[in-house]
Amino acid sequence: MNPLLVIPARRGHSNHAEVARTIGIDIIAGRYPEGTKIPGDAELILRFRVSRPVLRESVKTLVAKGLLSTKARIGTVVRERAAWNMFDADVLAWHLDGGIDKRFLRDLADIRLAVEPRAAALAAERRTEADLALMAAAIDRMRIESAREAPGFAEADLSLHLLVANASGNPFMRSIGAVVEAALRASFLLSAPVDESEYEISVAAHGRIVEAIAARDADAAAAAMTGVIFDGLRRHGAAE
C-alpha cells in the first residue's frame, strides 16, 4: 500500500480498544493480508502485554466490524476487504491512521457520487432561507485568504458538503455525511487547490452548487455536485 496521507486517529480509551485499533491498522495497511491468519493468542498476548480476555474482546470487536472471522480448527482469519464495514467510525479512522491510497479515495468518491448529487437535488427542492445563508457563508469562507491554505480550504469545503446533506431533509443522507466526515476531511485536504487558477476554479464550481440550490434547479444542483466530486478526484490523481 502506498499511503498518500496519514492522519493520526484518536487513541483507544481501554486496553481492548487499543489492541483492536493496532490490529485493525495492521490489517488495513496490509501487514496481515486478506485471507491470512493473524498470529495466535500467545504471540499477541506477549506483544500487547494484555490478558487473554482482553485479547479476545479485541478480536470480537474486529469480527463485529467485518475485518476478522474466527473458524474452528483454523484460527482467526483476515476477511476480504469487501466484508469490512466502511461506515464504521473506527474502520474509517484506522484507514486514515494507516495511510489512505488512491483506491480508498476512488471508493470514497463512488459512494459520494451515489449520494451527494441526489442530496444536492433534494436540497434544491427543500432548502430554507436559513440553509442558503449557511451555504453562502461557507462559500465566503472558501474565498478568504486563510482558506487558500489546504487545511482552511478543506474545512470550508467539508462544511458546505455537510450543509447540502442537511438541507436535503433526508436523515439518511445527513447520517452518511456525519459518518464519513473524517474521510471527507482527508480527501478534501488532498484535493485542495494548489495554485491560484485551481483555487478560483474550485470556488466557482462550489458556488454553482449553491446557486442551483438557491434557484431550486435540482438537475443543475446534481450536475454541479457531480462535477465537483470528479474535479477533486482529478486534483489528487485518483481519477480513472
Short mmCIF file of C-alpha atoms in Angstrom, two decimals:
data_model
loop_
_atom_site.label_atom_id
_atom_site.label_comp_id
_atom_site.label_asym_id
_atom_site.label_seq_id
_atom_site.Cartn_x
_atom_site.Cartn_y
_atom_site.Cartn_z
CA MET A 1 0.00 0.00 0.00
CA ASN A 2 1.37 3.46 -0.87
CA PRO A 3 -0.13 5.92 1.59
CA LEU A 4 -0.87 9.40 0.33
CA LEU A 5 -1.85 10.88 3.66
CA VAL A 6 -1.72 9.76 7.26
CA ILE A 7 -3.95 11.38 9.87
CA PRO A 8 -3.45 10.02 13.39
CA ALA A 9 -6.63 8.62 14.87
CA ARG A 10 -7.65 9.01 18.49
CA ARG A 11 -6.05 6.53 20.81
CA GLY A 12 -8.28 3.87 22.30
CA HIS A 13 -9.61 4.53 25.78
CA SER A 14 -9.20 0.94 27.01
CA ASN A 15 -6.76 -1.91 26.60
CA HIS A 16 -9.04 -3.90 24.32
CA ALA A 17 -9.85 -0.81 22.20
CA GLU A 18 -6.17 -0.05 21.75
CA VAL A 19 -5.36 -3.65 20.81
CA ALA A 20 -8.26 -3.70 18.33
CA ARG A 21 -7.06 -0.41 16.86
CA THR A 22 -3.49 -1.64 16.38
CA ILE A 23 -4.53 -4.93 14.78
CA GLY A 24 -7.12 -3.10 12.67
CA ILE A 25 -4.48 -0.71 11.31
CA ASP A 26 -2.17 -3.67 10.60
CA ILE A 27 -4.96 -5.34 8.60
CA ILE A 28 -5.86 -2.19 6.66
CA ALA A 29 -2.21 -1.41 5.92
CA GLY A 30 -1.77 -4.92 4.52
CA ARG A 31 0.59 -6.23 7.18
CA TYR A 32 -1.95 -9.02 7.66
CA PRO A 33 -3.19 -9.69 4.09
CA GLU A 34 -6.73 -10.78 3.27
CA GLY A 35 -7.27 -14.50 3.76
CA THR A 36 -4.32 -14.99 6.10
CA LYS A 37 -4.33 -15.90 9.77
CA ILE A 38 -3.28 -13.35 12.33
CA PRO A 39 -0.76 -14.51 14.98
CA GLY A 40 -2.03 -16.80 17.71
CA ASP A 41 -3.16 -15.78 21.17
CA ALA A 42 0.18 -16.48 22.84
CA GLU A 43 2.11 -14.26 20.42
CA LEU A 44 -0.40 -11.41 20.60
CA ILE A 45 -0.64 -11.56 24.40
CA LEU A 46 3.14 -11.26 24.55
CA ARG A 47 3.18 -8.42 22.03
CA PHE A 48 0.48 -6.33 23.66
CA ARG A 49 1.09 -7.41 27.27
CA VAL A 50 -2.61 -7.96 27.92
CA SER A 51 -4.66 -10.77 29.36
CA ARG A 52 -6.40 -13.41 27.23
CA PRO A 53 -9.89 -11.95 27.99
CA VAL A 54 -8.72 -8.51 26.79
CA LEU A 55 -7.31 -10.02 23.59
CA ARG A 56 -10.50 -11.99 22.93
CA GLU A 57 -12.60 -8.87 23.44
CA SER A 58 -10.40 -7.08 20.88
CA VAL A 59 -10.87 -9.91 18.38
CA LYS A 60 -14.65 -9.83 18.94
CA THR A 61 -14.59 -6.11 18.13
CA LEU A 62 -12.76 -6.74 14.86
CA VAL A 63 -15.10 -9.61 13.96
CA ALA A 64 -18.10 -7.32 14.51
CA LYS A 65 -16.55 -4.72 12.19
CA GLY A 66 -16.06 -7.31 9.46
CA LEU A 67 -12.24 -7.37 9.49
CA LEU A 68 -11.80 -10.84 11.00
CA SER A 69 -13.55 -14.18 11.14
CA THR A 70 -12.94 -16.97 13.59
CA LYS A 71 -13.16 -20.57 12.45
CA ALA A 72 -12.86 -23.75 14.49
CA ARG A 73 -9.62 -25.66 13.84
CA ILE A 74 -8.46 -22.88 11.50
CA GLY A 75 -7.96 -19.80 13.64
CA THR A 76 -8.64 -16.11 13.23
CA VAL A 77 -8.51 -15.05 9.58
CA VAL A 78 -8.50 -11.65 7.89
CA ARG A 79 -11.66 -11.23 5.83
CA GLU A 80 -11.78 -9.86 2.29
CA ARG A 81 -11.92 -6.08 2.04
CA ALA A 82 -15.47 -6.21 0.66
CA ALA A 83 -16.64 -7.51 4.05
CA TRP A 84 -15.20 -4.61 6.06
CA ASN A 85 -17.76 -2.18 7.48
CA MET A 86 -16.52 1.01 5.85
CA PHE A 87 -19.24 3.05 7.55
CA ASP A 88 -17.87 2.13 10.96
CA ALA A 89 -16.21 5.20 12.51
CA ASP A 90 -13.28 3.17 13.82
CA VAL A 91 -12.62 1.45 10.48
CA LEU A 92 -12.56 4.84 8.74
CA ALA A 93 -10.26 6.26 11.41
CA TRP A 94 -7.91 3.28 11.07
CA HIS A 95 -7.70 3.88 7.31
CA LEU A 96 -6.60 7.45 7.98
CA ASP A 97 -4.12 6.29 10.60
CA GLY A 98 -2.68 3.58 8.37
CA GLY A 99 -2.43 5.81 5.29
CA ILE A 100 -5.06 6.28 2.61
CA ASP A 101 -4.28 5.45 -1.00
CA LYS A 102 -5.86 6.07 -4.40
CA ARG A 103 -8.08 3.01 -4.09
CA PHE A 104 -9.57 4.37 -0.87
CA LEU A 105 -10.13 7.77 -2.47
CA ARG A 106 -11.83 6.26 -5.53
CA ASP A 107 -14.07 4.10 -3.33
CA LEU A 108 -14.98 7.16 -1.27
CA ALA A 109 -15.77 9.07 -4.47
CA ASP A 110 -18.02 6.22 -5.64
CA ILE A 111 -20.22 6.44 -2.56
CA ARG A 112 -20.21 10.23 -2.78
CA LEU A 113 -21.36 10.06 -6.40
CA ALA A 114 -24.16 7.71 -5.36
CA VAL A 115 -25.39 10.05 -2.61
CA GLU A 116 -24.27 13.68 -2.91
CA PRO A 117 -25.74 14.64 -6.31
CA ARG A 118 -29.12 13.35 -5.12
CA ALA A 119 -28.67 15.23 -1.85
CA ALA A 120 -27.99 18.41 -3.82
CA ALA A 121 -31.10 17.83 -5.95
CA LEU A 122 -33.23 17.33 -2.85
CA ALA A 123 -31.69 20.41 -1.25
CA ALA A 124 -32.79 22.42 -4.29
CA GLU A 125 -36.35 21.30 -3.64
CA ARG A 126 -36.38 21.55 0.15
CA ARG A 127 -33.86 24.18 1.22
CA THR A 128 -34.84 27.02 3.50
CA GLU A 129 -33.54 30.57 3.53
CA ALA A 130 -31.54 29.66 6.62
CA ASP A 131 -29.92 26.80 4.71
CA LEU A 132 -28.97 29.17 1.88
CA ALA A 133 -27.47 31.68 4.31
CA LEU A 134 -25.26 28.98 5.84
CA MET A 135 -24.15 27.74 2.41
CA ALA A 136 -23.33 31.27 1.29
CA ALA A 137 -21.25 31.72 4.44
CA ALA A 138 -19.35 28.51 3.62
CA ILE A 139 -18.57 29.84 0.14
CA ASP A 140 -17.40 33.11 1.70
CA ARG A 141 -15.04 31.12 3.95
CA MET A 142 -13.61 29.37 0.89
CA ARG A 143 -12.87 32.80 -0.62
CA ILE A 144 -10.99 34.36 2.30
CA GLU A 145 -7.21 34.48 2.34
CA SER A 146 -6.76 31.90 5.10
CA ALA A 147 -8.70 29.34 3.05
CA ARG A 148 -6.02 29.43 0.37
CA GLU A 149 -4.02 27.06 2.54
CA ALA A 150 -5.13 23.41 2.25
CA PRO A 151 -6.40 22.92 5.85
CA GLY A 152 -8.57 26.06 5.78
CA PHE A 153 -9.98 25.26 2.36
CA ALA A 154 -10.70 21.65 3.34
CA GLU A 155 -12.66 22.73 6.42
CA ALA A 156 -14.75 25.23 4.45
CA ASP A 157 -15.28 22.63 1.69
CA LEU A 158 -16.40 19.99 4.19
CA SER A 159 -18.75 22.45 5.86
CA LEU A 160 -20.52 23.17 2.57
CA HIS A 161 -21.00 19.49 1.69
CA LEU A 162 -22.43 18.72 5.13
CA LEU A 163 -24.77 21.72 4.83
CA VAL A 164 -26.04 20.41 1.49
CA ALA A 165 -26.68 17.00 3.05
CA ASN A 166 -28.54 18.68 5.89
CA ALA A 167 -30.61 20.81 3.51
CA SER A 168 -31.68 17.65 1.65
CA GLY A 169 -34.02 16.96 4.55
CA ASN A 170 -33.14 13.27 4.35
CA PRO A 171 -31.82 11.91 7.68
CA PHE A 172 -30.00 9.04 5.97
CA MET A 173 -28.01 11.44 3.83
CA ARG A 174 -27.19 13.56 6.86
CA SER A 175 -26.05 10.46 8.73
CA ILE A 176 -23.82 9.28 5.89
CA GLY A 177 -22.16 12.69 5.80
CA ALA A 178 -21.54 12.63 9.53
CA VAL A 179 -20.14 9.08 9.48
CA VAL A 180 -17.65 9.73 6.68
CA GLU A 181 -16.76 13.23 7.87
CA ALA A 182 -13.19 12.30 8.81
CA ALA A 183 -12.60 10.58 5.47
CA LEU A 184 -14.06 13.52 3.58
CA ARG A 185 -11.82 15.92 5.51
CA ALA A 186 -8.77 13.88 4.46
CA SER A 187 -9.99 13.72 0.87
CA PHE A 188 -10.61 17.48 0.74
CA LEU A 189 -7.20 18.14 2.29
CA LEU A 190 -5.60 16.14 -0.50
CA SER A 191 -7.68 17.74 -3.25
CA ALA A 192 -7.39 21.35 -2.07
CA PRO A 193 -6.28 23.68 -4.90
CA VAL A 194 -2.52 24.17 -5.14
CA ASP A 195 -2.38 27.33 -7.26
CA GLU A 196 -4.41 30.48 -7.86
CA SER A 197 -6.16 29.28 -11.02
CA GLU A 198 -7.20 25.97 -9.43
CA TYR A 199 -8.39 27.87 -6.37
CA GLU A 200 -10.63 30.14 -8.43
CA ILE A 201 -11.99 27.22 -10.45
CA SER A 202 -12.84 25.24 -7.31
CA VAL A 203 -14.56 28.12 -5.53
CA ALA A 204 -16.61 28.88 -8.65
CA ALA A 205 -17.59 25.21 -9.00
CA HIS A 206 -18.79 25.07 -5.41
CA GLY A 207 -20.58 28.37 -5.91
CA ARG A 208 -22.55 26.82 -8.79
CA ILE A 209 -23.88 24.17 -6.41
CA VAL A 210 -25.26 26.85 -4.10
CA GLU A 211 -26.60 28.94 -6.98
CA ALA A 212 -28.52 25.95 -8.38
CA ILE A 213 -29.91 25.09 -4.96
CA ALA A 214 -30.97 28.72 -4.47
CA ALA A 215 -32.68 28.66 -7.88
CA ARG A 216 -34.45 25.41 -6.98
CA ASP A 217 -32.88 23.79 -10.04
CA ALA A 218 -32.48 20.17 -8.95
CA ASP A 219 -30.83 18.94 -12.16
CA ALA A 220 -28.27 21.73 -12.18
CA ALA A 221 -27.51 21.19 -8.49
CA ALA A 222 -26.90 17.48 -9.06
CA ALA A 223 -24.71 18.17 -12.11
CA ALA A 224 -22.68 20.80 -10.24
CA MET A 225 -22.10 18.43 -7.33
CA THR A 226 -21.01 15.64 -9.69
CA GLY A 227 -18.54 18.00 -11.35
CA VAL A 228 -17.02 18.99 -8.00
CA ILE A 229 -16.50 15.35 -6.98
CA PHE A 230 -14.80 14.46 -10.26
CA ASP A 231 -12.67 17.61 -10.07
CA GLY A 232 -11.45 16.57 -6.63
CA LEU A 233 -10.52 13.14 -7.94
CA ARG A 234 -8.57 14.75 -10.75
CA ARG A 235 -6.61 17.01 -8.39
CA HIS A 236 -5.41 14.23 -6.14
CA GLY A 237 -4.65 11.97 -9.08
CA ALA A 238 -7.15 9.23 -8.25
CA ALA A 239 -9.38 9.63 -11.30
CA GLU A 240 -9.62 6.62 -13.58
#
